[in-house]
Every structure is written in C-alpha cells, then in structure tokens.
Short mmCIF file of C-alpha atoms and ligand atoms in Angstrom, two decimals:
data_model
loop_
_atom_site.label_atom_id
_atom_site.label_comp_id
_atom_site.label_asym_id
_atom_site.label_seq_id
_atom_site.Cartn_x
_atom_site.Cartn_y
_atom_site.Cartn_z
CA MET A 240 108.37 96.84 90.80
CA SER A 241 110.49 96.02 87.30
CA GLU A 242 112.44 93.39 89.27
CA LEU A 243 109.63 90.83 90.72
CA SER A 244 108.51 88.52 88.85
CA GLU A 245 105.51 88.18 87.33
CA LEU A 246 102.43 86.57 89.59
CA TYR A 247 104.31 87.87 92.83
CA GLN A 248 103.47 90.77 91.05
CA GLN A 249 100.62 89.90 89.68
CA VAL A 250 99.36 88.57 93.55
CA ILE A 251 100.44 91.72 94.60
CA LEU A 252 98.37 93.89 92.89
CA ASP A 253 95.76 92.30 93.86
CA HIS A 254 95.46 92.30 96.58
CA ASN A 255 96.25 96.38 96.38
CA LYS A 256 93.42 96.42 94.78
CA LYS A 257 90.57 94.15 96.20
CA PRO A 258 92.11 94.65 100.25
CA ARG A 259 90.45 90.94 101.60
CA ASN A 260 89.12 90.76 105.24
CA PHE A 261 90.40 94.76 104.65
CA ARG A 262 87.42 96.26 107.50
CA LYS A 263 87.81 96.98 111.21
CA LEU A 264 86.31 93.47 112.57
CA GLU A 265 82.88 94.93 115.59
CA THR A 266 83.50 91.79 117.43
CA ALA A 267 87.47 91.90 117.56
CA ASN A 268 88.69 91.32 121.02
CA ARG A 269 91.97 91.58 120.31
CA HIS A 270 93.76 93.97 118.02
CA ALA A 271 97.11 95.50 117.54
CA ASP A 272 98.27 98.45 115.81
CA GLY A 273 102.14 97.83 113.36
CA PHE A 274 104.53 100.68 111.85
CA ASN A 275 106.61 100.16 109.85
CA PRO A 276 108.81 103.84 110.20
CA LEU A 277 111.57 102.98 107.41
CA CYS A 278 108.33 102.38 104.24
CA GLY A 279 105.51 105.06 106.70
CA ASP A 280 103.36 101.75 106.24
CA GLN A 281 100.80 101.56 109.16
CA LEU A 282 97.64 99.22 110.02
CA THR A 283 95.57 97.64 112.93
CA VAL A 284 95.83 94.11 113.17
CA TYR A 285 92.11 92.40 114.32
CA MET A 286 91.42 89.69 115.62
CA GLN A 287 87.81 87.66 117.69
CA LEU A 288 90.16 84.56 119.66
CA GLU A 289 88.18 81.71 120.64
CA ASP A 290 89.31 79.17 123.66
CA ASP A 291 93.25 78.88 120.81
CA ARG A 292 91.46 79.50 118.10
CA ILE A 293 91.29 82.39 115.67
CA ALA A 294 87.74 82.93 114.57
CA ASP A 295 87.69 85.93 112.76
CA VAL A 296 90.75 88.61 112.11
CA SER A 297 90.85 91.49 109.84
CA PHE A 298 93.35 94.74 108.88
CA GLU A 299 93.13 98.48 108.24
CA GLY A 300 95.88 100.15 107.33
CA SER A 301 97.45 102.08 104.24
CA GLY A 302 100.85 101.21 103.35
CA CYS A 303 102.51 100.11 100.22
CA ALA A 304 101.41 97.52 98.12
CA ILE A 305 103.66 95.09 98.98
CA SER A 306 102.36 95.72 103.07
CA LYS A 307 98.79 95.50 101.79
CA ALA A 308 98.85 93.03 100.09
CA SER A 309 100.82 90.62 102.45
CA ALA A 310 98.53 92.10 105.21
CA SER A 311 95.15 90.99 103.47
CA MET A 312 97.18 87.16 101.86
CA MET A 313 97.74 87.15 106.50
CA THR A 314 94.14 86.89 107.05
CA GLN A 315 92.93 84.36 104.31
CA SER A 316 95.57 82.01 106.10
CA VAL A 317 95.02 82.20 109.38
CA LYS A 318 91.31 82.43 109.94
CA GLY A 319 90.06 79.19 111.86
CA LYS A 320 94.17 77.93 113.32
CA THR A 321 95.07 77.18 116.41
CA ARG A 322 97.77 80.57 118.37
CA GLU A 323 100.28 76.64 117.59
CA GLU A 324 99.63 76.62 114.00
CA VAL A 325 99.71 80.64 113.28
CA GLU A 326 103.17 80.91 115.19
CA THR A 327 104.50 77.96 113.35
CA LEU A 328 103.30 79.85 110.05
CA PHE A 329 104.05 83.25 111.65
CA SER A 330 108.01 81.71 111.84
CA GLU A 331 108.02 79.86 109.10
CA PHE A 332 107.33 83.17 106.84
CA HIS A 333 109.83 85.14 108.32
CA ARG A 334 112.62 82.75 107.90
CA MET A 335 111.38 82.76 104.18
CA VAL A 336 111.60 86.15 104.08
CA THR A 337 115.25 86.35 105.39
CA GLY A 338 115.92 83.51 103.47
CA GLU A 339 116.53 81.52 106.84
CA LEU A 340 114.24 79.02 105.09
CA ASP A 341 114.54 77.21 101.40
CA GLU A 342 110.48 77.48 101.25
CA GLU A 343 111.78 74.82 97.32
CA ALA A 344 113.57 72.75 99.93
CA THR A 345 112.02 72.95 103.30
CA PRO A 346 108.46 70.57 104.36
CA ASN A 347 106.19 73.69 104.82
CA ASN A 348 102.89 75.27 105.23
CA LEU A 349 103.24 78.65 103.49
CA GLY A 350 101.31 77.74 100.66
CA ARG A 351 100.49 80.67 98.52
CA LEU A 352 102.98 82.87 101.43
CA THR A 353 105.77 81.49 99.32
CA ILE A 354 104.49 84.20 96.87
CA PHE A 355 106.45 86.99 98.83
CA ALA A 356 110.05 85.09 99.85
CA GLY A 357 110.82 87.54 96.54
CA VAL A 358 111.42 89.77 99.62
CA ARG A 359 114.20 88.44 101.16
CA GLU A 360 116.95 90.19 97.80
CA PHE A 361 114.91 93.32 99.06
CA PRO A 362 116.19 93.91 102.57
CA ALA A 363 113.75 97.48 102.44
CA ARG A 364 110.99 95.35 101.56
CA VAL A 365 110.97 91.77 104.82
CA LYS A 366 109.88 94.70 106.58
CA CYS A 367 106.71 95.54 104.48
CA ALA A 368 106.04 91.67 104.41
CA SER A 369 106.43 91.02 107.19
CA LEU A 370 104.58 93.78 109.29
CA SER A 371 101.09 92.19 108.97
CA TRP A 372 102.65 89.30 110.10
CA HIS A 373 104.86 91.19 113.70
CA THR A 374 100.65 92.86 114.02
CA LEU A 375 99.64 89.49 114.65
CA HIS A 376 101.74 88.19 116.60
CA ALA A 377 101.30 91.17 118.90
CA ALA A 378 97.76 90.74 119.16
CA LEU A 379 98.13 87.45 119.73
CA ALA A 380 100.63 87.78 122.85
CA GLY A 381 98.36 90.53 123.80
CA GLU A 382 100.24 93.77 123.34
CA ASP A 383 98.83 96.36 121.71
CA THR A 384 101.18 98.63 119.31
CA THR A 385 104.42 96.47 117.61
CA THR A 386 106.79 98.59 115.01
CA THR A 387 109.61 95.95 113.20
CA GLU A 388 111.20 99.44 113.87
CA ASN A 389 113.64 96.56 116.39
CA LEU A 390 112.38 93.17 114.33
CA GLY A 391 114.50 93.88 112.59
CA PRO A 392 115.91 90.46 109.28
CA ASP A 393 118.53 89.29 112.53
CA ILE A 394 116.05 87.95 114.92
CA THR A 395 116.29 84.69 115.31
CA SER A 396 113.63 81.56 114.33
CA ASP A 397 114.54 80.86 118.86
CA GLN A 398 113.27 84.77 119.67
CA VAL A 399 110.01 84.97 116.88
CA SER A 400 108.52 81.10 118.81
CA ALA A 401 109.69 82.01 122.51
ZN1 LIG B 587 106.14 99.14 102.81
#
C-alpha cells in the first residue's frame, strides 16, 4: 500500500485490525450478502430497521483490508440515520470513490469517510471500498444478495439514488 497516504494507511490498518460492529446482529430484520469477485471480498450486512431509521447495523465477512475497513466505517456512519440520510451518504460515497464528486470542493456529509477518496486512483480498489455500501443499499432495498460484478464505476449517480 505504499502508494497510499500515511493517514489513509493508519485508518485502514486500525479498522482492519479492530473492525467496529463486526458481529452478527441478532435483532436484525434485514440483511444482505455482498461479493466482490475481483478481489474475493465477501460480507454480510445486518440491519435493524425501525420505521425508516437504522437502529443498529453490523457486518461479518472476510476480505482485504480496504473492504473490511470501509465496512467498519460504513457501520459507524449510518447507525441511527434515516433511510433518506443513508441513501444520500451512499450516493456521495459512490460518487467520491468514482471521481464524480470532489469532496473538497463540494459540500457533503461524508466526514471521515473522505479518507477513501484516494481509491479513485485505483479502479480495482473502488469495488473493495464500495462493496459494503452496495450491500447496505441492497439490505435497505430488501434484496438478499448483491455483487459488484454489475455495479462498476460506470454506474451513474441517478441510478444510485433511484
Ligand atoms: Zn478487496
């Protein structure tokens, strides 16, 4: 990972070593499986949806450091948020890692998630970073499985927010 910034590396390594909300959620009423065949990342996102708010969220799975760290930070970012807020965040994250959103020039809700902006330089890594978000999106939509296979960087923000 020598090509990545030091801060980025520290955060990724920390979340990879100690992933947050890394467990099966017994109270979940939604879950979805995500798979990134390019890298072999595999994860399950569990969600307790109450009305339109994510009361609790967790994940399990295995994969590279970026996919795991991204999932860990994703769960921290969406817990307690409404469906609408989460869809906005998902859209912003996706546009940031695919280079459509300049996180420094455009106001956004990404906060610490901007640490993943660097993956836009590495197309293969974009799917590692966005897998957990696509899986979360699938769980919210009531789908059981998702794969990054047909969710390439060419997906438009209109499709994402649809
Ligand atoms: Zn990966």
